[in-house]
XYZ file of C-alpha atoms in Angstrom:
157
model
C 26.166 56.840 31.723
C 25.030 59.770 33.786
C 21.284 58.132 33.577
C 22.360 55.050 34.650
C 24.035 56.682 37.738
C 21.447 59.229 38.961
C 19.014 55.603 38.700
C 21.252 54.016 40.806
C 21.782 56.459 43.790
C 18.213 56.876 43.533
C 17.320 53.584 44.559
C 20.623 53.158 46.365
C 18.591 56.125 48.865
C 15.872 53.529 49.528
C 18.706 51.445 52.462
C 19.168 55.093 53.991
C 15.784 55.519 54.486
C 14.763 52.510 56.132
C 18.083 52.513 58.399
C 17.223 55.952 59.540
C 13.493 55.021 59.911
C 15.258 51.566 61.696
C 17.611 53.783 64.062
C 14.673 56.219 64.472
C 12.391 53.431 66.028
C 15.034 52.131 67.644
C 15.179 55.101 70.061
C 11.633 55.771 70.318
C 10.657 52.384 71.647
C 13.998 51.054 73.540
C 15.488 54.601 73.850
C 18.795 52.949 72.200
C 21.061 55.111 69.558
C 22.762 52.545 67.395
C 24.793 54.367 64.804
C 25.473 51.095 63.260
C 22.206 50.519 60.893
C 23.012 54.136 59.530
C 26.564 52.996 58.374
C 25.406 49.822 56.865
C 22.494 51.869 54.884
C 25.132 54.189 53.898
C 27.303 51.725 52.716
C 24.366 50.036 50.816
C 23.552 52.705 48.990
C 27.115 53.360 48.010
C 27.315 49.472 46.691
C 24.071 49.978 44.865
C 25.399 53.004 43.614
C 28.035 52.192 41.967
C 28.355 48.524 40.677
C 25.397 49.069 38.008
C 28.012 52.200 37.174
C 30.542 49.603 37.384
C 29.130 46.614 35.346
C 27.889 49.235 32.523
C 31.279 50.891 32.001
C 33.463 47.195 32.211
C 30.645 45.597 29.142
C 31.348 49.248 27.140
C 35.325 49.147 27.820
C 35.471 45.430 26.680
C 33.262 45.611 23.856
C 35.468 48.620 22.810
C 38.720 46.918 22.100
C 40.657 49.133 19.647
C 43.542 50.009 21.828
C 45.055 49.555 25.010
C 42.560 51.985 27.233
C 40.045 49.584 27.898
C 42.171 47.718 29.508
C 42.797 50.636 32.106
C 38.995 51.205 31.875
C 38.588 47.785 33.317
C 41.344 47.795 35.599
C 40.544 50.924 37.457
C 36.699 49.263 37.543
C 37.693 46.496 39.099
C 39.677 48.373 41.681
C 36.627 50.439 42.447
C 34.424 47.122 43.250
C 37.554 45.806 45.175
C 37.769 48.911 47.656
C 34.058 48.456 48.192
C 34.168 45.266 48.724
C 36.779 45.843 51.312
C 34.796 48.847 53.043
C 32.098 46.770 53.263
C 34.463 43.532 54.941
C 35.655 46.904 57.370
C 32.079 47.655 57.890
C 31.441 44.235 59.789
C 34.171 44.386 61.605
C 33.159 48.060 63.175
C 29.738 45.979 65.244
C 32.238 45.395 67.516
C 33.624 49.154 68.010
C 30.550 50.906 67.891
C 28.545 51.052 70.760
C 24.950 52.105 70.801
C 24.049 54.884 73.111
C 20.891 54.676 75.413
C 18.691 57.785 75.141
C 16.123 56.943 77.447
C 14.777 60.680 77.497
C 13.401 59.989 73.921
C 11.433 56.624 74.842
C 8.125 56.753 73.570
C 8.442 60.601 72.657
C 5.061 61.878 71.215
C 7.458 64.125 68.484
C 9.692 61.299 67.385
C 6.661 59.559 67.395
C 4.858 62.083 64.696
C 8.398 62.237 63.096
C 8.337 58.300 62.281
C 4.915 58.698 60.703
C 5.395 60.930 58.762
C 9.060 59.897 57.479
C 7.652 56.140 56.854
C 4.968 57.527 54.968
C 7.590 59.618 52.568
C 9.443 56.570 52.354
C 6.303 54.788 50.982
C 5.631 57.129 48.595
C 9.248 57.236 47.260
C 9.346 53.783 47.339
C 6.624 53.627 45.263
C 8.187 56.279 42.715
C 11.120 54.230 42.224
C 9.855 51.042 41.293
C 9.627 52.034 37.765
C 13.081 53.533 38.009
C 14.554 50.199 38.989
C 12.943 48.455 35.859
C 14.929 50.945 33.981
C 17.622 50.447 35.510
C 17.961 46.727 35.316
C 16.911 47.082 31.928
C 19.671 49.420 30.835
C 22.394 47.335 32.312
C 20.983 44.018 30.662
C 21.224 45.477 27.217
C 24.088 46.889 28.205
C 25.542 43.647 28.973
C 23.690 41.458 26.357
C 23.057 44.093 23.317
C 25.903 46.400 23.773
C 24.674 50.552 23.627
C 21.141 50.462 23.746
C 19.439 53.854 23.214
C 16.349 54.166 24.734
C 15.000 57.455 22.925
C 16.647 59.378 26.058
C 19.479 61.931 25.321
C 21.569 62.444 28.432
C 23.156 66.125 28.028
């Protein structure tokens, strides 16, 4: 469980990136801070986070029916992906209350410039470092789903 987690929050990192490499162009060229894109990368990442987490541990609970506790299992699941869900119904309704702020000192700045650069270039390369990791991923919660515990040779400690 703890592999298919640190997986997820890796690639759930991917939507904070690119909003802070969004929010960071956004004040270099119109001199605008929107706090808005960081919220909904945030909030991304939390959603890709946790429903893999989520999908994984509902498929385990109901394919372990012995007593009553997978019922709870699934329950409490469920009420996770339901509060996100809601944050995320909150989230569009905060465009409206957040205002951006205008930074117009920090238009066209040569050292937010060299700071984009060389923050889209990280994001490249981690971008291209999890693209395996997302395979995994989706291939962990299809078995999980379809085959039930799947061991892939990894021992999680």
């Amino acid at each position: 469980m703890l592999d298919v987690i640190s997986r997820s929050v890796r690639i759930g990192l991917v939507f904070v990136i690119f909003s802070v490499l969004y929010t960071l162009f956004n004040v270099w060229w119109a001199g605008v801070l929107d706090v808005y894109p960081l919220l909904v990368g945030v909030y991304l990442m939390t959603f890709v986070s946790v429903v893999p987490y989520i999908v994984v541990n509902v498929a385990s609970a109901v394919r372990n029916r012995e007593d009553g506790r997978w019922l709870i299992t699934v329950g409490l699941s469920l009420a996770l992906l339901a509060s996100l869900v809601a944050a995320m119904m909150k989230l569009g309704y905060l465009r409206s209350v957040v205002a951006p702020y205008s930074l117009v000192q920090l238009r066209f700045d040569s050292t937010l410039a060299l700071s984009l650069a060389l923050l889209g270039l990280s994001a490249l390369v981690y971008l291209g470092s999890i693209m395996s990791e997302g395979k995994k991923l989706v291939r962990i919660v299809y078995f999980s789903l379809v085959e039930g515990d799947r061991d892939d040779g990894v021992e999680t400690i």
